[in-house]
Coordinates of C-alpha atoms and ligand atoms in Angstrom, one line a residue:
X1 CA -35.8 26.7 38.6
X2 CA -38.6 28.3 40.7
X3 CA -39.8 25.7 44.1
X4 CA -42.9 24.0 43.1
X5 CA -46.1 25.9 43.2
X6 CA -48.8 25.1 45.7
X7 CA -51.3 26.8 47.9
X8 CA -50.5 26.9 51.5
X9 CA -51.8 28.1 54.6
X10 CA -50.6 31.3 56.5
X11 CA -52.4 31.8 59.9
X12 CA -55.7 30.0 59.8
X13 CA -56.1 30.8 56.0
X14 CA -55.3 29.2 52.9
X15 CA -52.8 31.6 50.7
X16 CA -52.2 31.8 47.3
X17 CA -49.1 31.0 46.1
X18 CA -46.8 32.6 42.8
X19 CA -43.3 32.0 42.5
X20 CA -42.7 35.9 42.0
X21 CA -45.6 38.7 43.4
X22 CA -44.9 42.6 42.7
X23 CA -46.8 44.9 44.5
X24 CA -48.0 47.7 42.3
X25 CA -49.3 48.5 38.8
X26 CA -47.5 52.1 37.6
X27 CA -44.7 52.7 35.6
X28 CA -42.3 50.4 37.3
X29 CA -44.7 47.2 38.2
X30 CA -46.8 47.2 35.1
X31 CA -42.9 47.8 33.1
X32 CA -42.0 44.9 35.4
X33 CA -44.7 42.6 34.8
X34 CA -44.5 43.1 30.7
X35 CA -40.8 41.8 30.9
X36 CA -41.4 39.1 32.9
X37 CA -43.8 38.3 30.5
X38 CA -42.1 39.0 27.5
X39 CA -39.3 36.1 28.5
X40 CA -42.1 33.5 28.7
X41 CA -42.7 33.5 32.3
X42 CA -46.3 33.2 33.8
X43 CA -44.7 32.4 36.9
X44 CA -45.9 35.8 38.6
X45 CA -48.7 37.7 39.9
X46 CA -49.3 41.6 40.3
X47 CA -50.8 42.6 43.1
X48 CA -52.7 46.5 42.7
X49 CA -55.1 48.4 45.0
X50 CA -56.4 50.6 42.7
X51 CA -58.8 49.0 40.0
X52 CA -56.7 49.6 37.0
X53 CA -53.1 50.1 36.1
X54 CA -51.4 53.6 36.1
X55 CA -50.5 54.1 40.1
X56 CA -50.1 57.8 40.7
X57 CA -50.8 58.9 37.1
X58 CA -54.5 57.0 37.6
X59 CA -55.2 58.8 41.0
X60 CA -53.2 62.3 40.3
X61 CA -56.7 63.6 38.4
X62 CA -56.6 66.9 39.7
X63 CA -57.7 69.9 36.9
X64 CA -54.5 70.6 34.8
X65 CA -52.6 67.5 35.5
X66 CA -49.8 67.3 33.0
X67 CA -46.3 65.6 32.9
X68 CA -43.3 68.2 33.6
X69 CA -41.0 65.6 31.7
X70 CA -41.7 65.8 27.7
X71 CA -43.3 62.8 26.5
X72 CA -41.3 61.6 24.1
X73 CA -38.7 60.5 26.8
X74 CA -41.6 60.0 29.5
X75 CA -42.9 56.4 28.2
X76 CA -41.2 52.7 27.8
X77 CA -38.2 52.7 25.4
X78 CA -40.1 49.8 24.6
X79 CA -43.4 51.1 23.1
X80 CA -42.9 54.4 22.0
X81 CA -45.8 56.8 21.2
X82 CA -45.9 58.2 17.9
X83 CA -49.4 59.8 19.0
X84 CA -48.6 62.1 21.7
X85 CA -50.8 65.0 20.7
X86 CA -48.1 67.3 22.5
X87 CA -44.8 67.7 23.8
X88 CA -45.1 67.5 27.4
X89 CA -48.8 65.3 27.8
X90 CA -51.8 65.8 29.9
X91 CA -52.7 63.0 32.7
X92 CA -55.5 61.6 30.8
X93 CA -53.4 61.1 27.9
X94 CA -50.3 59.5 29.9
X95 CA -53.1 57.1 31.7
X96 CA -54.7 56.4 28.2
X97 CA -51.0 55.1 27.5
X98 CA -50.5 52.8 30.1
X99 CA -54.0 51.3 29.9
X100 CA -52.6 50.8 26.1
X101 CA -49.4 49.2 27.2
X102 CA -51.3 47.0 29.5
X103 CA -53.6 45.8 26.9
X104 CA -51.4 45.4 24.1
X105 CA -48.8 43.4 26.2
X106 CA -51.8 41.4 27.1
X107 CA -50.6 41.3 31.2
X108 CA -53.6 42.4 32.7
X109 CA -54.8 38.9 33.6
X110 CA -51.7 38.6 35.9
X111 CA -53.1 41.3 37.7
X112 CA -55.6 41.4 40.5
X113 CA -57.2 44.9 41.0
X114 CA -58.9 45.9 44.4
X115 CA -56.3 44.2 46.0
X116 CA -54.5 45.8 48.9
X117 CA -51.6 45.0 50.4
X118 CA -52.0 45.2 54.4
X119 CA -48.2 43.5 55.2
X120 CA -45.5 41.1 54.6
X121 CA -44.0 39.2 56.4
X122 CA -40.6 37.3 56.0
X123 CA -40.8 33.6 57.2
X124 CA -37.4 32.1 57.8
X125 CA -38.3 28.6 57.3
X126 CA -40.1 28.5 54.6
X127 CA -38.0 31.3 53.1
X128 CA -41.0 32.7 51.9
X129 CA -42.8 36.2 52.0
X130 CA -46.2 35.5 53.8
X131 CA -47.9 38.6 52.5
X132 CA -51.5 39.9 53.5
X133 CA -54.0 41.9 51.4
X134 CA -57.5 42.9 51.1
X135 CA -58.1 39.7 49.2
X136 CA -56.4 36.8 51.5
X137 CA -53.2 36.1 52.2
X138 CA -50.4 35.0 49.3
X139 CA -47.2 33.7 49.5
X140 CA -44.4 34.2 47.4
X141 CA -40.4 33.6 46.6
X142 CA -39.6 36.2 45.7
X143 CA -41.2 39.8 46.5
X144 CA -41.2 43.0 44.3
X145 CA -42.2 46.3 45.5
X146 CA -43.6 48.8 43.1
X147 CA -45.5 50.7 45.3
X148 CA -43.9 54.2 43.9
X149 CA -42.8 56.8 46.4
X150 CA -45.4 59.4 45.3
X151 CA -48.5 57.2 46.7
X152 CA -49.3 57.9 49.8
X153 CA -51.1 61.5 50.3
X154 CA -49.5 63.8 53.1
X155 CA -51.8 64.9 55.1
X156 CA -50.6 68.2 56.9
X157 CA -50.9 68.4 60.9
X158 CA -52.8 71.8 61.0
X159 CA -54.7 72.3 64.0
X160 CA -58.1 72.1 63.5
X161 CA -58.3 70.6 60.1
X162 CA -60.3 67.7 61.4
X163 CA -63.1 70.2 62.4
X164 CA -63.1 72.1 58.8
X165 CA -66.9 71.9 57.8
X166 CA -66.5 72.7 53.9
X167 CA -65.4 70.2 51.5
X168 CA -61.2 69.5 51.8
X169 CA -59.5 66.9 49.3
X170 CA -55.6 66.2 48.8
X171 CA -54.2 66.6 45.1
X172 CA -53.8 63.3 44.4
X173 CA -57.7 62.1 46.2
X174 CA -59.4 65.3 43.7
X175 CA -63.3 65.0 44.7
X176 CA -65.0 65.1 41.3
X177 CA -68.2 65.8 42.7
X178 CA -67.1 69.0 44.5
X179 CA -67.9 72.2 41.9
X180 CA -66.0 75.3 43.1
X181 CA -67.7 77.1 40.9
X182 CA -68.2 80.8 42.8
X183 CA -66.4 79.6 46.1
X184 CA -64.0 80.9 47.9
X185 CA -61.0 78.5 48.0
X186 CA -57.5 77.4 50.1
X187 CA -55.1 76.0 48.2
X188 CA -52.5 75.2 51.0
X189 CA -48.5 74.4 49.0
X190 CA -47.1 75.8 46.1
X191 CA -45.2 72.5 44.7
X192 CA -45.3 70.9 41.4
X193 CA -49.4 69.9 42.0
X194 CA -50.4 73.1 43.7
X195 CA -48.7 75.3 40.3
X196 CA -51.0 73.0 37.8
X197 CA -53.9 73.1 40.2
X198 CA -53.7 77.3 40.8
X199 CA -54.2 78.5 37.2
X200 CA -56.8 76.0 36.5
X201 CA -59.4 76.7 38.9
X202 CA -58.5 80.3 39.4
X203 CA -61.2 81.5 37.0
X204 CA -64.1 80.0 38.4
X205 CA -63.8 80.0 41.8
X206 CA -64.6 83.4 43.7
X207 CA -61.7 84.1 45.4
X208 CA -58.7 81.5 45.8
X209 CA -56.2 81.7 48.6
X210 CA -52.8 80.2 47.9
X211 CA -51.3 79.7 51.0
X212 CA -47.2 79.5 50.5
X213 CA -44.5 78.5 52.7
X214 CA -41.5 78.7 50.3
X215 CA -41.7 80.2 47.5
X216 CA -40.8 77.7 44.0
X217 CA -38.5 78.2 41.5
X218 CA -40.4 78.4 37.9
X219 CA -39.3 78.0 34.8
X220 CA -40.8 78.1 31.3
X221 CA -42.9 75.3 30.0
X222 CA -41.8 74.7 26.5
X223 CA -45.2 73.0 25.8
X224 CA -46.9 72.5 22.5
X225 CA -49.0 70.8 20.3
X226 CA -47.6 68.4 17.4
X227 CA -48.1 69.5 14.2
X228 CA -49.7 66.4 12.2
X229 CA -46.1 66.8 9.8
X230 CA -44.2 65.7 12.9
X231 CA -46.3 63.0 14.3
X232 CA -46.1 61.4 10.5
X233 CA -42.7 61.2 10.8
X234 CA -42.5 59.7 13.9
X235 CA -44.9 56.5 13.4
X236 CA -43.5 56.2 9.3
X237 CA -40.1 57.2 9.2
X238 CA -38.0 54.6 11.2
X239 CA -35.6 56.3 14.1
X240 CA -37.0 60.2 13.9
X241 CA -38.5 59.3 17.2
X242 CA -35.9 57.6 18.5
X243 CA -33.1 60.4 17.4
X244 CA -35.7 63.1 19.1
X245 CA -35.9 60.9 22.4
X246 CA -32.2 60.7 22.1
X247 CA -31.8 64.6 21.7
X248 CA -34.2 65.6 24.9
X249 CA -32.6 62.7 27.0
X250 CA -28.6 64.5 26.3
X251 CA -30.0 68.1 26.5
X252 CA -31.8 67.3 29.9
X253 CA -28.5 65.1 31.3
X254 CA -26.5 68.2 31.1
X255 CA -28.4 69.9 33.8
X256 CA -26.9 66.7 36.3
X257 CA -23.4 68.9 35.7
X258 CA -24.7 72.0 37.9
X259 CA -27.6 69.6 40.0
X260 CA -24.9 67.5 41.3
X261 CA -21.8 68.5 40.8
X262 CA -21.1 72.3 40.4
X263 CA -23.9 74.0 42.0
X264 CA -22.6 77.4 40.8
X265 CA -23.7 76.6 37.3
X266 CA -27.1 76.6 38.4
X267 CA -27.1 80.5 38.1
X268 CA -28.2 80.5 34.2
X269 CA -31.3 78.2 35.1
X270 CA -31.5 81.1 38.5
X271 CA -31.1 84.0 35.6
X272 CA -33.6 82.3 33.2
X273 CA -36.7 82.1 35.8
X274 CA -35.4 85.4 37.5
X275 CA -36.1 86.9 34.0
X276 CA -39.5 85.1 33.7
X277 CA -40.8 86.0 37.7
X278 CA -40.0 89.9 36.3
X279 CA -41.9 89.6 33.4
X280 CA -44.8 87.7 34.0
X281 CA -45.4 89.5 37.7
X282 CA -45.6 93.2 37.4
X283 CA -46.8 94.2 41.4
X284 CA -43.7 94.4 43.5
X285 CA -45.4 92.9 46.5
X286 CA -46.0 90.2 45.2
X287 CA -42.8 89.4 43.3
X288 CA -41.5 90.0 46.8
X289 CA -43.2 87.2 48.1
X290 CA -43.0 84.9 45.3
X291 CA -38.8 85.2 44.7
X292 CA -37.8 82.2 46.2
X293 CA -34.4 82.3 48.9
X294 CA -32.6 79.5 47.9
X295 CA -30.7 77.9 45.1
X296 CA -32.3 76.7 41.8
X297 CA -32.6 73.3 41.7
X298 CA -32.4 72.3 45.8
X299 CA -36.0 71.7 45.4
X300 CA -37.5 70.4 42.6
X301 CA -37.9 73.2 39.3
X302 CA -41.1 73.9 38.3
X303 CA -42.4 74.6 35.0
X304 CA -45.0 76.8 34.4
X305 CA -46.6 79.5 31.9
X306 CA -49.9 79.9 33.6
X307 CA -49.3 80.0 38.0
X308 CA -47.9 83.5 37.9
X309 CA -50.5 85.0 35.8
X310 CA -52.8 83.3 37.8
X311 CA -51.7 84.6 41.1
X312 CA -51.7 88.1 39.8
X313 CA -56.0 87.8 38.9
X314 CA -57.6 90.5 41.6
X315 CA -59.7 87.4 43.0
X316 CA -56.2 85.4 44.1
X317 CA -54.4 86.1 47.1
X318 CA -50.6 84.5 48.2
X319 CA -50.5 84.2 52.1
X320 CA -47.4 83.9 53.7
X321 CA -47.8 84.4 57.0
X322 CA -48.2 80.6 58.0
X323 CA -51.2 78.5 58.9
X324 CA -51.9 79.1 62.8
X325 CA -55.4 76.9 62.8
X326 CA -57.7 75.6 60.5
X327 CA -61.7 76.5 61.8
X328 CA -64.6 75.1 60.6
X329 CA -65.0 77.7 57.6
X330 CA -61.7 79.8 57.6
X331 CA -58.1 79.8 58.0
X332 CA -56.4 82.1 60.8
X333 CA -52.7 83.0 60.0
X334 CA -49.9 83.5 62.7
X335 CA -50.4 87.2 62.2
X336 CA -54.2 86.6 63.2
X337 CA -56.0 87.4 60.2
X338 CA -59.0 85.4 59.8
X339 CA -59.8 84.5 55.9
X340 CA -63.4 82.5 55.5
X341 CA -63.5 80.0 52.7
X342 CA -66.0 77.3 51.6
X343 CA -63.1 74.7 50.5
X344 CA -59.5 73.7 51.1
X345 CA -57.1 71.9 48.6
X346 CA -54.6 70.1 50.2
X347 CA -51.4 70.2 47.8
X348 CA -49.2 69.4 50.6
X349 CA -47.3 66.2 48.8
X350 CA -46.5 62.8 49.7
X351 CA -45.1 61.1 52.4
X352 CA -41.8 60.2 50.7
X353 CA -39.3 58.8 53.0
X354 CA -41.7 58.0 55.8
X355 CA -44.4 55.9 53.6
X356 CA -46.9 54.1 55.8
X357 CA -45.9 50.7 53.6
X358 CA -42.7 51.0 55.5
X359 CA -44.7 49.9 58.7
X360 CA -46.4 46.9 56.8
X361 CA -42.8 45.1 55.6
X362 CA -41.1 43.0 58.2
X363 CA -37.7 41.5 57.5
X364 CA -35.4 38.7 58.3
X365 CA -35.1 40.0 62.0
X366 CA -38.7 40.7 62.4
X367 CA -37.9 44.5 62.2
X368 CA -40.0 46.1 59.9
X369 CA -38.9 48.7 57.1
X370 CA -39.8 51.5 58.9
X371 CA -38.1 50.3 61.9
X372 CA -34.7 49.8 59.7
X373 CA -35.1 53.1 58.5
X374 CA -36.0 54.8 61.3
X375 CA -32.3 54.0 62.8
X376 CA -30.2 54.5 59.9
X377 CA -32.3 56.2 57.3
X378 CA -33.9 54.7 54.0
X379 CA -30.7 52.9 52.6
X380 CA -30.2 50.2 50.0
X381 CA -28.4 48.7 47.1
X382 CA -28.8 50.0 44.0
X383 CA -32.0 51.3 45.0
X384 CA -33.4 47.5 44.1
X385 CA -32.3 45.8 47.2
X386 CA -32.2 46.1 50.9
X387 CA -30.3 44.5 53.5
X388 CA -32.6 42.1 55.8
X389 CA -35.2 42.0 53.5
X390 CA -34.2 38.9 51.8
X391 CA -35.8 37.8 48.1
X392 CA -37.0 41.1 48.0
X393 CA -36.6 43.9 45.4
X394 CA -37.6 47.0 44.9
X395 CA -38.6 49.5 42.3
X396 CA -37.7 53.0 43.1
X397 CA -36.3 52.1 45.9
X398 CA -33.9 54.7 47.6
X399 CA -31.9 57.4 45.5
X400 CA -33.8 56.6 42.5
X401 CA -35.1 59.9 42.3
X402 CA -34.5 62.6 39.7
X403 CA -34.9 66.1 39.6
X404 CA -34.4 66.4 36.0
X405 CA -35.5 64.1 33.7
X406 CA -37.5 60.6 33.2
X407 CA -38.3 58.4 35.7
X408 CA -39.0 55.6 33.2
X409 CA -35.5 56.0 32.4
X410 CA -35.1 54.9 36.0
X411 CA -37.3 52.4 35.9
X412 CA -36.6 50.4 32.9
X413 CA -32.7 50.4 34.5
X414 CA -34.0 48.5 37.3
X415 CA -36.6 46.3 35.3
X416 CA -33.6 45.3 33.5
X417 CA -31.6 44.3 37.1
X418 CA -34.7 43.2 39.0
X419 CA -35.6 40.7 35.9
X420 CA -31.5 39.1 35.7
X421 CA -31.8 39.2 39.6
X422 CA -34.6 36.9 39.4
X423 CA -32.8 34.8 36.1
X424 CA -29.9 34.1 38.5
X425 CA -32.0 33.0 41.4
X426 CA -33.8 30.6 39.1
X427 CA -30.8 29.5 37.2
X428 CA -28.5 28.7 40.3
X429 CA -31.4 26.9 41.9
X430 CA -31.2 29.7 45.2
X431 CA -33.1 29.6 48.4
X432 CA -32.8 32.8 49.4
X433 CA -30.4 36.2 48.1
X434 CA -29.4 39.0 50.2
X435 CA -27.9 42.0 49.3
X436 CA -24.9 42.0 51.8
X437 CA -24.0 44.7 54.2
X438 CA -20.6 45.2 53.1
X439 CA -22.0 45.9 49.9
X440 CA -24.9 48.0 50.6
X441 CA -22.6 50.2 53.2
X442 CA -19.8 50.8 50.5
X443 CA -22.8 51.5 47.9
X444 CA -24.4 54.3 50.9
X445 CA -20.6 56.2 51.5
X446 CA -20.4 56.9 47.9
X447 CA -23.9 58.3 47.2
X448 CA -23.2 60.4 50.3
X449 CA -19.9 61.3 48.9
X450 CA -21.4 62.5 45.5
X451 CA -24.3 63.9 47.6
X452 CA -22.2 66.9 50.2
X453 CA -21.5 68.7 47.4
X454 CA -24.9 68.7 45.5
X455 CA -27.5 71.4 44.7
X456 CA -29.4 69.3 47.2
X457 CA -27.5 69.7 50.1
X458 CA -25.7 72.6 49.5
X459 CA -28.6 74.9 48.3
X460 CA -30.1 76.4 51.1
X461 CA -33.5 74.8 51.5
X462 CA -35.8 72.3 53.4
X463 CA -37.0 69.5 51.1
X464 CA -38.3 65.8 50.5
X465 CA -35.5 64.7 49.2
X466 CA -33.5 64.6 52.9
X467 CA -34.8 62.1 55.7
X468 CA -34.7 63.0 59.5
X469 CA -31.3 62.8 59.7
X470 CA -30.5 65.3 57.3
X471 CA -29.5 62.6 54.2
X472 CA -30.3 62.6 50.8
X473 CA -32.2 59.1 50.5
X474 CA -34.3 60.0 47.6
X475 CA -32.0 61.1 44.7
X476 CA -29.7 59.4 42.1
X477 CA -26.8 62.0 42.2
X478 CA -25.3 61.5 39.0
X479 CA -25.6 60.9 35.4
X480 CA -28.9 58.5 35.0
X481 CA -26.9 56.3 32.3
X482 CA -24.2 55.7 35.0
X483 CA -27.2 54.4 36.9
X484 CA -28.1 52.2 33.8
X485 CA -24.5 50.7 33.3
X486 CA -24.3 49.7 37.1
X487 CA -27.7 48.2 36.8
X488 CA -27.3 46.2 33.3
X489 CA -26.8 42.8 34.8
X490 CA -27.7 41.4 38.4
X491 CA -24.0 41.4 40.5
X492 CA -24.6 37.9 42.4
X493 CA -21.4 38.3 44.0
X494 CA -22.4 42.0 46.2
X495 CA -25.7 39.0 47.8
X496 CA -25.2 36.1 50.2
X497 CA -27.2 33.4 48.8
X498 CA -28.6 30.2 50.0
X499 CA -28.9 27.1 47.3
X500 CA -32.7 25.4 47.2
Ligands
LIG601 O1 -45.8 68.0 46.6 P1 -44.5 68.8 47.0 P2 -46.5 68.0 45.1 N1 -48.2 73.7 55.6 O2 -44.0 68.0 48.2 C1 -46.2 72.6 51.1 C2 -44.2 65.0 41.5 N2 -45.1 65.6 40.6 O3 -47.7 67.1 45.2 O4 -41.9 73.8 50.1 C3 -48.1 74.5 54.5 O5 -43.6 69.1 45.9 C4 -44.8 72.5 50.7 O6 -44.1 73.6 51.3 P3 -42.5 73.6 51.5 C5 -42.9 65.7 41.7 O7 -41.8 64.8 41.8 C6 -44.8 65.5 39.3 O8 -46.7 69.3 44.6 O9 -42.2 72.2 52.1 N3 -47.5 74.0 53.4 C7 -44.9 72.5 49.2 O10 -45.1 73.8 48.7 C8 -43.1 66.5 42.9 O11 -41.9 66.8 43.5 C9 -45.5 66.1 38.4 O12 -42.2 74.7 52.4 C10 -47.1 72.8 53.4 C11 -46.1 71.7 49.0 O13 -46.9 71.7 50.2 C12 -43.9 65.5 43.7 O14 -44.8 64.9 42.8 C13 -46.6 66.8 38.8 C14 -47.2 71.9 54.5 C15 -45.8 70.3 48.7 O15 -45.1 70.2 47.5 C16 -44.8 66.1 44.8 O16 -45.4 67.3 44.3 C17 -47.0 66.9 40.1 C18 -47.8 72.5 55.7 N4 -47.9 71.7 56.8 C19 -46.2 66.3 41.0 N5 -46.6 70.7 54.2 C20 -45.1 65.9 37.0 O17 -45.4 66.7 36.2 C21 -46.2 70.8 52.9 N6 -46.5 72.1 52.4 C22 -44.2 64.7 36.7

């Protein structure tokens, strides 16, 4: 049974309280929140920051923003979407389907938009999280963090970027009032935004410089539009969408056999985008510059039909020769060219393992998150639970991550955990649950095991996915339905717990 409900004060102000609060409205809160919901609770509150749902497919509104995951598989299991008009979606579409999920699971008055979290705070007496946010303090039992790993725009430390005097935006912060219409342009990173972003402005800009530090893998983008035959069968005829789901989720699993376990058999996926660099960049310069040195798959793949021929328009240039400074209107490269430009796009990612919510979380010791994983790295249980951070949970916590196939796959795993976790808590009448350190330490050697001889480590390249001290932290190395098995029901037994 959840502790009974009242208001109380933290500091000199009066918080609110709810039994459960989950920080964050994307994929994984919003999932969160409907199956709360759906088992009758009202017992919860969603705290966002933005002012609507959708988390980083709301603010990732850059020109050309599309989903590299098809969309049959990328959307709830839950409310499938006969009305995809193609087979890999556009942003708006993808954030036209959450607002719909949100509406017609009717959760949006649990929500409260334009409301920041600033920090949380465990409070050993009370066994409560004392959590502070644009809006007032709240308090709650039990604390769920959906705040997404791809959130928090990394800003690059360029000298002299301060100073630029054009206009300069990140990806995911796209400044619809800017028209580069005739301008010359900096794109600096060639990941998965920056490959969207390049072929779509390309056209209208004067003269675009993409400036690259490693060179991406591509491979094709087998996008296209439904035919109306297709999309008639999948909202009338019961299980075609289901069996086409089905088929995309097995073909895309197979890749997790050279990803994470024989690196080798990457080579088809090297031959297959070696074939498609050849043909779709005829000057040998820049094919030079754009063949990537390391082994498929050790970064992220990229899919794309449009960023070579876009790089090889006379009015785009691919500078390698690394960013010395950044002055008011140009860009000087190590080699000491000069280049003037008007604007700069910054495409240079997220900060992943180092979010700045890390400093805002403090724990049962009064070390905060970032302090934890500062020492040891970003480790956890399941990816859902951390040790010292009691009657807490997270979504997409660490090694959630995939490199090859649906994140809501990931999620809905953990919705399915986080929601028995908090089930248990109610039903055994707990105080407080902790994943223990046995557990979490037995759960870290074995993802570390699977991890030495993965694409990710082996590979040859510098990437996200490893922390400071070299470890994977970000990636799920295995099969994703071995993930869902291990997180079907909430394992009591792996958390010290504390009766009410
Ligand atoms: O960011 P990234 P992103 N100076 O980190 C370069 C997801 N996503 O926003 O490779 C110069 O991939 C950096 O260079 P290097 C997806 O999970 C999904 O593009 O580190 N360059 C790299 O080229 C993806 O992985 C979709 O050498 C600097 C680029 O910036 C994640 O978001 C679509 C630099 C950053 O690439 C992030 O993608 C878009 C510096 N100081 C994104 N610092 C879908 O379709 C960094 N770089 C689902």
């Amino acid at each position: 049974m959840s502790r009974k409900v009242t208001d109380k004060a933290v500091g000199n102000q009066p918080a609110r309280h709810s039994h459960i609060v989950i920080v964050g409205s994307g994929f994984s809160g919003l999932g969160l929140a409907i199956r709360l919901s759906k088992q009758g609770r009202t017992d919860y509150l969603v705290l966002e920051r933005g002012k609507d749902v959708g988390g980083t497919w709301r603010d990732n509104t850059y020109p050309g923003a599309a989903c590299d995951v098809p969309s049959q598989l990328y959307s709830y299991s839950f409310a499938l979407n006969p009305d995809w008009s193609r087979s890999f979606s556009k942003q708006p579409e993808i954030q036209r389907y959450i607002q719909g999920v949100a509406d017609k699971y009717n959760v949006r008055d649990k929500h409260i938009f334009d409301c920041d979290m600033t920090g949380a705070t465990w409070n050993t007496e009370t066994s409560q999280w004392e959590i502070q946010t644009s809006q007032g303090p709240f308090t709650a039992d039990i604390l769920v963090s959906a705040v997404g790993a791809l959130c928090e725009p990394n800003l690059p430390d360029i000298k002299g970027i301060n100073d630029f005097q054009g206009e300069i935006f990140h990806s995911a912060r796209w400044n619809h009032d800017s028209d580069l219409t005739g301008k010359r342009v900096a794109v600096i990173g060639t990941g998965a935004s920056a490959i969207q972003i390049v072929p779509n402005i390309a056209a209208k800009v004067a003269h675009l410089d993409v400036y690259q530090r490693t060179a991406p893998w591509l491979l094709p983008r087998m996008d296209r539009p439904y035919l109306a035959p297709e999309k008639l069968a999948f909202k009338y005829i019961p299980g075609v969408q289901a069996v086409s789901r089905a088929a995309i989720y097995a073909a895309r699993e197979t890749q997790v056999v050279g990803l994470a376990k024989f690196p080798p058999a990457m080579r088809i996926f090297e031959t297959i985008a070696r074939a498609k660099l050849f043909a779709e960049v005829r000057d040998p310069e820049l094919r030079r510059k754009v063949t990537p040195n390391f082994r498929i798959g050790c970064k992220r793949m990229l899919i794309s039909n449009d960023y070579y021929p876009a790089l090889s328009r006379d009015n785009v240039d691919v500078v390698t020769d690394g960013i010395q400074e950044i002055k008011p209107g140009s860009i000087v490269t190590k080699d000491g060219t000069e280049r003037e430009i008007d604007a700069i796009i910054v495409a240079t990612g997220f900060h992943v393992t180092d979010s700045p919510v890390y400093d805002t979380v403090s724990g049962r010791d009064g070390r905060t998150l970032a302090e934890v994983f500062d020492a040891v790295g970003q480790q956890g249980y399941k990816g859902a639970a951390i040790r010292n951070y009691p009657n807490m949970f997270f979504m997409l916590g660490p090694n959630v991550g995939l490199g090859h196939t649906s994140m809501v796959y990931m999620i809905e795993s953990q919705i399915n955990y986080i929601a028995d976790a908090i089930d248990q808590f109610d039903k055994l009448n707990l105080r407080t649950v902790e994943v223990r350190q046995d557990a979490q330490d037995a759960f870290n050697a074995e993802l570390q095991r699977k991890l030495q001889g993965a694409v990710w480590s082996t590979g040859g390249c510098a990437s996200w996915y490893l922390d400071k001290h070299g470890n994977n932290t970000t990636l799920w190395p295995d099969f994703t339905f071995r993930f869902r098995s291990l997180l079907e029901k909430f394992d009591v037994s792996a958390y010290q717990t504390v009766s009410a």
